[in-house]
GROMACS .gro file of C-alpha atoms in nm:
model
  178
    1MET     CA    1  10.903  13.929  10.671
    2PRO     CA    2  10.773  13.641  10.884
    3ALA     CA    3  10.845  13.279  10.806
    4PRO     CA    4  10.578  13.122  10.581
    5ASP     CA    5  10.481  12.875  10.853
    6SER     CA    6  10.480  13.134  11.131
    7PRO     CA    7  10.166  13.120  11.348
    8ARG     CA    8  10.136  13.498  11.332
    9SER     CA    9  10.294  13.785  11.141
   10SER     CA   10  10.598  13.963  11.280
   11GLU     CA   11  10.409  14.293  11.297
   12SER     CA   12  10.159  14.167  11.551
   13PRO     CA   13  10.250  14.242  11.911
   14PRO     CA   14  10.331  13.957  12.148
   15PRO     CA   15  10.057  13.848  12.388
   16GLU     CA   16  10.019  14.029  12.717
   17GLY     CA   17  10.162  13.897  13.043
   18LEU     CA   18  10.394  13.608  13.106
   19GLN     CA   19  10.336  13.445  12.766
   20GLY     CA   20  10.442  13.765  12.587
   21ASN     CA   21  10.746  13.810  12.810
   22LEU     CA   22  10.848  13.450  12.749
   23GLU     CA   23  10.805  13.492  12.375
   24LEU     CA   24  11.021  13.804  12.375
   25GLU     CA   25  11.286  13.632  12.586
   26LEU     CA   26  11.291  13.333  12.346
   27LEU     CA   27  11.324  13.571  12.051
   28GLY     CA   28  11.615  13.741  12.228
   29LEU     CA   29  11.776  13.401  12.289
   30VAL     CA   30  11.741  13.309  11.921
   31ASN     CA   31  11.907  13.636  11.821
   32ALA     CA   32  12.185  13.591  12.077
   33LEU     CA   33  12.252  13.235  11.958
   34TYR     CA   34  12.253  13.352  11.597
   35ASN     CA   35  12.503  13.627  11.680
   36LEU     CA   36  12.720  13.384  11.874
   37GLY     CA   37  12.712  13.134  11.587
   38THR     CA   38  12.800  13.404  11.336
   39THR     CA   39  13.095  13.510  11.550
   40VAL     CA   40  13.222  13.152  11.579
   41ILE     CA   41  13.193  13.094  11.204
   42ASN     CA   42  13.368  13.422  11.124
   43ASP     CA   43  13.647  13.348  11.370
   44SER     CA   44  13.691  12.988  11.252
   45THR     CA   45  13.710  13.112  10.891
   46LYS     CA   46  13.989  13.350  10.991
   47GLU     CA   47  14.172  13.062  11.166
   48ARG     CA   48  14.137  12.844  10.857
   49GLU     CA   49  14.276  13.119  10.631
   50LYS     CA   50  14.577  13.153  10.861
   51GLY     CA   51  14.641  12.781  10.834
   52GLY     CA   52  14.545  12.712  11.192
   53ALA     CA   53  14.281  12.456  11.104
   54LYS     CA   54  14.297  12.121  10.931
   55GLN     CA   55  14.008  12.004  10.715
   56VAL     CA   56  13.860  11.683  10.857
   57GLY     CA   57  13.568  11.637  10.618
   58PRO     CA   58  13.390  11.832  10.346
   59ARG     CA   59  13.279  12.104  10.589
   60VAL     CA   60  13.426  12.001  10.924
   61TYR     CA   61  13.743  12.168  11.046
   62ALA     CA   62  13.958  12.092  11.348
   63ILE     CA   63  14.052  12.426  11.503
   64SER     CA   64  14.408  12.457  11.626
   65SER     CA   65  14.503  12.543  11.984
   66LYS     CA   66  14.417  12.906  11.911
   67CYS     CA   67  14.052  12.818  11.946
   68ALA     CA   68  13.799  13.046  11.782
   69PHE     CA   69  13.591  13.041  12.100
   70ARG     CA   70  13.860  13.234  12.284
   71SER     CA   71  13.817  13.531  12.053
   72ILE     CA   72  13.444  13.552  12.115
   73ASP     CA   73  13.371  13.852  12.329
   74ASP     CA   74  13.218  13.797  12.670
   75ASP     CA   75  12.909  13.997  12.572
   76SER     CA   76  12.795  13.732  12.322
   77ARG     CA   77  12.834  13.451  12.573
   78ASN     CA   78  12.679  13.655  12.853
   79ASP     CA   79  12.380  13.741  12.632
   80VAL     CA   80  12.305  13.373  12.578
   81VAL     CA   81  12.353  13.289  12.945
   82ASN     CA   82  12.138  13.583  13.059
   83HIS     CA   83  11.853  13.486  12.825
   84LEU     CA   84  11.869  13.124  12.941
   85ALA     CA   85  11.864  13.235  13.304
   86ALA     CA   86  11.561  13.459  13.245
   87ILE     CA   87  11.375  13.177  13.067
   88ASP     CA   88  11.458  12.941  13.353
   89GLN     CA   89  11.316  13.188  13.605
   90MET     CA   90  10.998  13.230  13.397
   91SER     CA   91  10.954  12.853  13.370
   92ASP     CA   92  10.852  12.832  13.735
   93HIS     CA   93  10.540  13.037  13.657
   94VAL     CA   94  10.441  12.877  13.325
   95LYS     CA   95  10.181  12.601  13.353
   96THR     CA   96  10.171  12.508  12.981
   97MET     CA   97  10.248  12.142  12.920
   98ILE     CA   98  10.423  12.039  12.599
   99PRO     CA   99  10.391  11.674  12.492
  100MET     CA  100  10.722  11.487  12.486
  101GLN     CA  101  10.646  11.370  12.131
  102VAL     CA  102  10.651  11.731  12.011
  103LEU     CA  103  10.985  11.797  12.184
  104SER     CA  104  11.141  11.482  12.040
  105GLU     CA  105  11.018  11.573  11.691
  106ILE     CA  106  11.173  11.920  11.730
  107ASP     CA  107  11.498  11.754  11.841
  108ASN     CA  108  11.479  11.549  11.520
  109ALA     CA  109  11.465  11.877  11.322
  110LYS     CA  110  11.096  11.858  11.234
  111ASN     CA  111  10.882  12.170  11.213
  112PRO     CA  112  10.620  12.191  11.495
  113MET     CA  113  10.368  12.351  11.258
  114GLN     CA  114  10.401  12.053  11.023
  115ILE     CA  115  10.356  11.811  11.315
  116THR     CA  116  10.038  11.996  11.419
  117ARG     CA  117   9.908  11.998  11.062
  118ASP     CA  118   9.975  11.623  11.028
  119GLN     CA  119   9.793  11.549  11.355
  120ILE     CA  120   9.490  11.754  11.249
  121GLU     CA  121   9.479  11.583  10.909
  122ARG     CA  122   9.504  11.241  11.075
  123ALA     CA  123   9.223  11.327  11.318
  124ALA     CA  124   9.006  11.452  11.028
  125ALA     CA  125   9.068  11.132  10.832
  126GLU     CA  126   8.981  10.915  11.134
  127ASN     CA  127   8.670  11.128  11.191
  128GLN     CA  128   8.557  11.075  10.832
  129PHE     CA  129   8.623  10.702  10.864
  130MET     CA  130   8.411  10.684  11.180
  131ASN     CA  131   8.136  10.890  11.014
  132GLY     CA  132   8.132  10.632  10.735
  133LYS     CA  133   8.098  10.350  10.988
  134ILE     CA  134   7.816  10.530  11.169
  135ALA     CA  135   7.633  10.593  10.840
  136ALA     CA  136   7.673  10.227  10.741
  137LEU     CA  137   7.541  10.106  11.077
  138THR     CA  138   7.246  10.347  11.062
  139SER     CA  139   7.161  10.228  10.713
  140TYR     CA  140   7.193   9.864  10.823
  141GLN     CA  141   6.967   9.930  11.123
  142LYS     CA  142   6.696  10.080  10.905
  143LEU     CA  143   6.711   9.787  10.662
  144LEU     CA  144   6.704   9.539  10.950
  145VAL     CA  145   6.403   9.705  11.113
  146GLU     CA  146   6.217   9.708  10.781
  147SER     CA  147   6.291   9.338  10.721
  148LEU     CA  148   6.195   9.242  11.076
  149CYS     CA  149   5.871   9.438  11.048
  150GLN     CA  150   5.784   9.256  10.725
  151ASN     CA  151   5.863   8.911  10.865
  152PHE     CA  152   5.739   8.965  11.222
  153PRO     CA  153   5.442   9.203  11.213
  154ASP     CA  154   5.382   9.148  11.587
  155LEU     CA  155   5.714   9.320  11.667
  156GLN     CA  156   5.651   9.618  11.442
  157GLU     CA  157   5.530   9.842  11.724
  158HIS     CA  158   5.843   9.780  11.937
  159LEU     CA  159   6.083   9.803  11.644
  160LYS     CA  160   5.944  10.134  11.517
  161GLU     CA  161   5.959  10.274  11.872
  162GLY     CA  162   6.329  10.187  11.899
  163GLU     CA  163   6.397  10.334  11.555
  164VAL     CA  164   6.242  10.669  11.656
  165LYS     CA  165   6.464  10.686  11.968
  166THR     CA  166   6.784  10.629  11.769
  167GLU     CA  167   6.684  10.886  11.506
  168GLU     CA  168   6.637  11.144  11.783
  169GLY     CA  169   6.990  11.069  11.907
  170GLN     CA  170   6.881  10.908  12.233
  171GLY     CA  171   6.985  10.556  12.145
  172SER     CA  172   7.312  10.630  11.966
  173SER     CA  173   7.559  10.910  11.923
  174ALA     CA  174   7.516  11.152  11.635
  175PRO     CA  175   7.784  11.158  11.361
  176LEU     CA  176   8.069  11.402  11.417
  177THR     CA  177   8.166  11.653  11.150
  178LEU     CA  178   8.452  11.895  11.113
   0.00000   0.00000   0.00000
């Protein structure tokens, strides 16, 4: 079952080409890191049960000289290293740029999908705010032209001409909508 915030379901195939290969390699790296982490936790639990570890905090243990990392098989470590090497080789051919803000937010344990959603919502709110400003200015312009035409009938021809141009979108930009 895919994660609820996953961009696509787990049943869908990865994209073709380099992007798909990179996605599969990243998935392999995640699995290798998970397996390595599981091995370390299992080994450190065994060390703790033997009395080889001293509790430092509520969940932090100092492993004795018989370090749990020594019991990890070479295959787990090699899997991680091999996946990282393959990703590094693929990186030379990938032209996708990722904003530093996104990377720093990921480092701060924030979900990239939530960051994207927040940015879209912020852009939509700013868009609505600007639409309100544009509507207010358009309304003000119409009222101003009407008042000027009433008070200065000689200018009516020029003012109505300018009003027609702005209504056609030549004199100002049209409101944006989502």
